[in-house]
PDB file of C-alpha atoms and ligand atoms in Angstrom:
ATOM      1  CA  MET S   1      -0.137   0.046   0.158  1.00  0.00           C
ATOM      2  CA  THR S   2       1.984   2.784  -1.444  1.00  0.00           C
ATOM      3  CA  ASP S   3      -0.237   5.913  -0.407  1.00  0.00           C
ATOM      4  CA  CYS S   4      -0.887   4.288   3.452  1.00  0.00           C
ATOM      5  CA  ILE S   5       1.224   6.576   6.013  1.00  0.00           C
ATOM      6  CA  PHE S   6       1.325   3.715   8.441  1.00  0.00           C
ATOM      7  CA  CYS S   7       2.884   1.286   5.849  1.00  0.00           C
ATOM      8  CA  LYS S   8       5.540   3.980   5.312  1.00  0.00           C
ATOM      9  CA  ILE S   9       6.419   4.391   8.915  1.00  0.00           C
ATOM     10  CA  ALA S  10       6.527   0.236   9.090  1.00  0.00           C
ATOM     11  CA  ALA S  11       8.984   1.123   6.524  1.00  0.00           C
ATOM     12  CA  GLY S  12      11.189   3.464   8.284  1.00  0.00           C
ATOM     13  CA  GLU S  13      10.034   5.809   5.123  1.00  0.00           C
ATOM     14  CA  ILE S  14       7.999   8.385   7.510  1.00  0.00           C
ATOM     15  CA  PRO S  15       9.696   8.982  10.879  1.00  0.00           C
ATOM     16  CA  ALA S  16       8.321   8.007  14.472  1.00  0.00           C
ATOM     17  CA  ASN S  17       8.611   7.964  17.610  1.00  0.00           C
ATOM     18  CA  ALA S  18       8.595   4.191  18.205  1.00  0.00           C
ATOM     19  CA  VAL S  19       8.252   2.111  20.965  1.00  0.00           C
ATOM     20  CA  TYR S  20       8.065  -1.338  20.413  1.00  0.00           C
ATOM     21  CA  GLU S  21       9.282  -3.598  17.484  1.00  0.00           C
ATOM     22  CA  ASP S  22       9.214  -7.206  16.545  1.00  0.00           C
ATOM     23  CA  GLY S  23       9.558  -8.316  13.196  1.00  0.00           C
ATOM     24  CA  GLU S  24       5.385  -8.436  12.464  1.00  0.00           C
ATOM     25  CA  MET S  25       4.317  -5.348  14.714  1.00  0.00           C
ATOM     26  CA  LEU S  26       5.520  -1.581  15.590  1.00  0.00           C
ATOM     27  CA  CYS S  27       4.523   0.365  18.388  1.00  0.00           C
ATOM     28  CA  PHE S  28       4.918   4.295  18.304  1.00  0.00           C
ATOM     29  CA  LYS S  29       3.566   7.753  19.828  1.00  0.00           C
ATOM     30  CA  ASP S  30       0.449   9.162  18.260  1.00  0.00           C
ATOM     31  CA  ILE S  31       0.981  12.276  16.494  1.00  0.00           C
ATOM     32  CA  ARG S  32      -2.251  13.830  18.431  1.00  0.00           C
ATOM     33  CA  PRO S  33      -2.017  12.799  21.797  1.00  0.00           C
ATOM     34  CA  ALA S  34      -5.164  12.111  23.452  1.00  0.00           C
ATOM     35  CA  ALA S  35      -3.313  10.959  27.228  1.00  0.00           C
ATOM     36  CA  PRO S  36      -0.657  11.418  28.450  1.00  0.00           C
ATOM     37  CA  VAL S  37       0.733   8.169  27.192  1.00  0.00           C
ATOM     38  CA  HIS S  38      -0.729   7.593  23.834  1.00  0.00           C
ATOM     39  CA  LEU S  39       0.569   4.876  21.351  1.00  0.00           C
ATOM     40  CA  LEU S  40      -0.212   3.221  18.363  1.00  0.00           C
ATOM     41  CA  LEU S  41       0.175  -0.738  17.919  1.00  0.00           C
ATOM     42  CA  ILE S  42      -0.145  -1.807  14.441  1.00  0.00           C
ATOM     43  CA  PRO S  43       0.615  -4.739  11.646  1.00  0.00           C
ATOM     44  CA  LYS S  44       3.462  -4.228   9.534  1.00  0.00           C
ATOM     45  CA  THR S  45       1.499  -5.891   7.219  1.00  0.00           C
ATOM     46  CA  HIS S  46      -1.321  -3.819   5.758  1.00  0.00           C
ATOM     47  CA  PHE S  47      -5.121  -4.504   6.014  1.00  0.00           C
ATOM     48  CA  ASP S  48      -7.095  -1.658   6.435  1.00  0.00           C
ATOM     49  CA  SER S  49      -9.710  -2.311   9.637  1.00  0.00           C
ATOM     50  CA  LEU S  50     -10.830  -5.042  11.873  1.00  0.00           C
ATOM     51  CA  ALA S  51     -14.000  -5.909   8.973  1.00  0.00           C
ATOM     52  CA  HIS S  52     -10.841  -6.375   6.840  1.00  0.00           C
ATOM     53  CA  ALA S  53      -9.021  -9.061   9.034  1.00  0.00           C
ATOM     54  CA  ALA S  54      -8.764 -12.826   7.229  1.00  0.00           C
ATOM     55  CA  PRO S  55      -8.643 -15.528   9.134  1.00  0.00           C
ATOM     56  CA  GLU S  56      -4.466 -15.502   8.338  1.00  0.00           C
ATOM     57  CA  HIS S  57      -4.530 -12.558  10.869  1.00  0.00           C
ATOM     58  CA  GLU S  58      -6.126 -14.587  13.707  1.00  0.00           C
ATOM     59  CA  GLY S  59      -2.610 -15.308  14.844  1.00  0.00           C
ATOM     60  CA  LEU S  60      -0.955 -12.187  14.385  1.00  0.00           C
ATOM     61  CA  LEU S  61      -4.093  -9.924  16.486  1.00  0.00           C
ATOM     62  CA  GLY S  62      -3.631 -12.445  19.125  1.00  0.00           C
ATOM     63  CA  ARG S  63      -0.120 -11.750  19.789  1.00  0.00           C
ATOM     64  CA  MET S  64      -0.695  -8.334  18.962  1.00  0.00           C
ATOM     65  CA  MET S  65      -3.728  -8.351  21.963  1.00  0.00           C
ATOM     66  CA  LEU S  66      -0.939 -10.215  24.246  1.00  0.00           C
ATOM     67  CA  LYS S  67       1.549  -7.010  23.384  1.00  0.00           C
ATOM     68  CA  VAL S  68      -0.514  -4.602  24.725  1.00  0.00           C
ATOM     69  CA  PRO S  69      -0.219  -5.139  28.523  1.00  0.00           C
ATOM     70  CA  GLN S  70       3.374  -5.317  28.232  1.00  0.00           C
ATOM     71  CA  ILE S  71       3.828  -2.380  26.588  1.00  0.00           C
ATOM     72  CA  ALA S  72       1.125  -0.688  28.338  1.00  0.00           C
ATOM     73  CA  ALA S  73       3.592  -1.763  31.605  1.00  0.00           C
ATOM     74  CA  GLU S  74       6.533  -0.433  29.942  1.00  0.00           C
ATOM     75  CA  HIS S  75       4.972   2.690  30.003  1.00  0.00           C
ATOM     76  CA  GLY S  76       4.176   3.412  33.484  1.00  0.00           C
ATOM     77  CA  LEU S  77       0.197   2.514  33.140  1.00  0.00           C
ATOM     78  CA  THR S  78       0.215  -0.455  36.077  1.00  0.00           C
ATOM     79  CA  GLY S  79      -2.858   1.014  36.789  1.00  0.00           C
ATOM     80  CA  GLY S  80      -4.501   0.348  33.713  1.00  0.00           C
ATOM     81  CA  PHE S  81      -5.109   1.378  30.784  1.00  0.00           C
ATOM     82  CA  LYS S  82      -7.380   2.103  27.873  1.00  0.00           C
ATOM     83  CA  THR S  83      -7.650   0.408  24.255  1.00  0.00           C
ATOM     84  CA  LEU S  84      -9.204   1.326  21.704  1.00  0.00           C
ATOM     85  CA  VAL S  85      -9.556   0.086  17.699  1.00  0.00           C
ATOM     86  CA  ASN S  86     -12.013   2.327  15.343  1.00  0.00           C
ATOM     87  CA  THR S  87     -13.245   0.488  12.836  1.00  0.00           C
ATOM     88  CA  GLY S  88     -14.721   2.208   9.283  1.00  0.00           C
ATOM     89  CA  LYS S  89     -15.674   6.173   8.246  1.00  0.00           C
ATOM     90  CA  GLY S  90     -18.666   5.118  11.009  1.00  0.00           C
ATOM     91  CA  GLY S  91     -16.524   4.040  13.884  1.00  0.00           C
ATOM     92  CA  GLY S  92     -14.179   7.304  13.430  1.00  0.00           C
ATOM     93  CA  GLN S  93     -11.106   6.010  12.221  1.00  0.00           C
ATOM     94  CA  GLU S  94      -9.101   8.292  10.184  1.00  0.00           C
ATOM     95  CA  VAL S  95      -6.021   5.945   9.057  1.00  0.00           C
ATOM     96  CA  PHE S  96      -6.951   2.531   6.971  1.00  0.00           C
ATOM     97  CA  HIS S  97      -4.141   0.785   8.390  1.00  0.00           C
ATOM     98  CA  LEU S  98      -5.014  -1.253  11.664  1.00  0.00           C
ATOM     99  CA  HIS S  99      -4.379  -0.192  14.720  1.00  0.00           C
ATOM    100  CA  ILE S 100      -4.512  -0.371  18.172  1.00  0.00           C
ATOM    101  CA  HIS S 101      -4.661   3.175  20.293  1.00  0.00           C
ATOM    102  CA  ILE S 102      -3.037   2.184  24.030  1.00  0.00           C
ATOM    103  CA  MET S 103      -3.624   4.739  26.473  1.00  0.00           C
ATOM    104  CA  GLY S 104      -3.693   6.240  29.758  1.00  0.00           C
ATOM    105  CA  THR S 105      -1.919   7.740  32.627  1.00  0.00           C
ATOM    106  CA  PRO S 106       0.637   6.574  34.403  1.00  0.00           C
ATOM    107  CA  ALA S 107      -0.104   5.643  37.648  1.00  0.00           C
TER     108      ALA S 107
HETATM  109  P1  AMP J 201      -8.211   6.750  14.399  1.00  0.00           P
HETATM  110  O1  AMP J 201      -8.876   7.880  13.884  1.00  0.00           O
HETATM  111  O2  AMP J 201      -8.078   5.432  14.734  1.00  0.00           O
HETATM  112  O3  AMP J 201      -7.562   6.275  12.450  1.00  0.00           O
HETATM  113  O4  AMP J 201      -6.667   7.537  14.764  1.00  0.00           O
HETATM  114  C1  AMP J 201      -5.795   7.500  13.689  1.00  0.00           C
HETATM  115  C2  AMP J 201      -4.723   8.056  14.651  1.00  0.00           C
HETATM  116  O5  AMP J 201      -3.033   8.031  14.126  1.00  0.00           O
HETATM  117  C3  AMP J 201      -4.791   9.748  15.516  1.00  0.00           C
HETATM  118  O6  AMP J 201      -5.021   9.266  16.623  1.00  0.00           O
HETATM  119  C4  AMP J 201      -3.686  10.466  14.923  1.00  0.00           C
HETATM  120  O7  AMP J 201      -3.339  11.637  15.724  1.00  0.00           O
HETATM  121  C5  AMP J 201      -2.505   9.448  14.727  1.00  0.00           C
HETATM  122  N1  AMP J 201      -1.981   9.325  13.089  1.00  0.00           N
HETATM  123  C6  AMP J 201      -2.135  10.396  11.938  1.00  0.00           C
HETATM  124  N2  AMP J 201      -1.043  10.342  11.605  1.00  0.00           N
HETATM  125  C7  AMP J 201       0.521  10.162  12.224  1.00  0.00           C
HETATM  126  C8  AMP J 201       1.401   9.795  12.441  1.00  0.00           C
HETATM  127  N3  AMP J 201       2.393  10.092  11.271  1.00  0.00           N
HETATM  128  N4  AMP J 201       2.473   9.412  13.462  1.00  0.00           N
HETATM  129  C9  AMP J 201       1.964   9.753  14.779  1.00  0.00           C
HETATM  130  N5  AMP J 201       0.280   9.024  14.745  1.00  0.00           N
HETATM  131  C10 AMP J 201      -0.254   9.309  13.757  1.00  0.00           C
HETATM  132 ZN1   ZN J 202      -0.741   0.723   5.843  1.00  0.00          ZN
END
């Protein structure tokens, strides 16, 4: 997806404040934070949204969800955190590359 901003971030073509990366996912700071800690966790492979997830994404999505509390804890969100996945225009999605918002205030 050449015109996808999150694909470009995943490819290192656009800078981002990365806080976690492995072979299949990347987490970086949201450019317009809505909370003291506001991170976005994305798969490196492109799919538009949760509504576009296919059976082949099942394992990846599970591993991403398990990574969320680890990343949250590393950012001091030991008292809890919010996760958000906007899906589609009607769900408030602005960037059409699946992402999980991780938000909170360090305890
Ligand atoms: P959503 O409404 O769920 O699609 O959220 C998209 C999020 O991506 C917003 O919170 C934006 O602030 C964030 N965002 C857009 N462009 C960038 C960027 N280049 N680097 C970091 N965050 C971004
Ligand atoms: Zn993309």
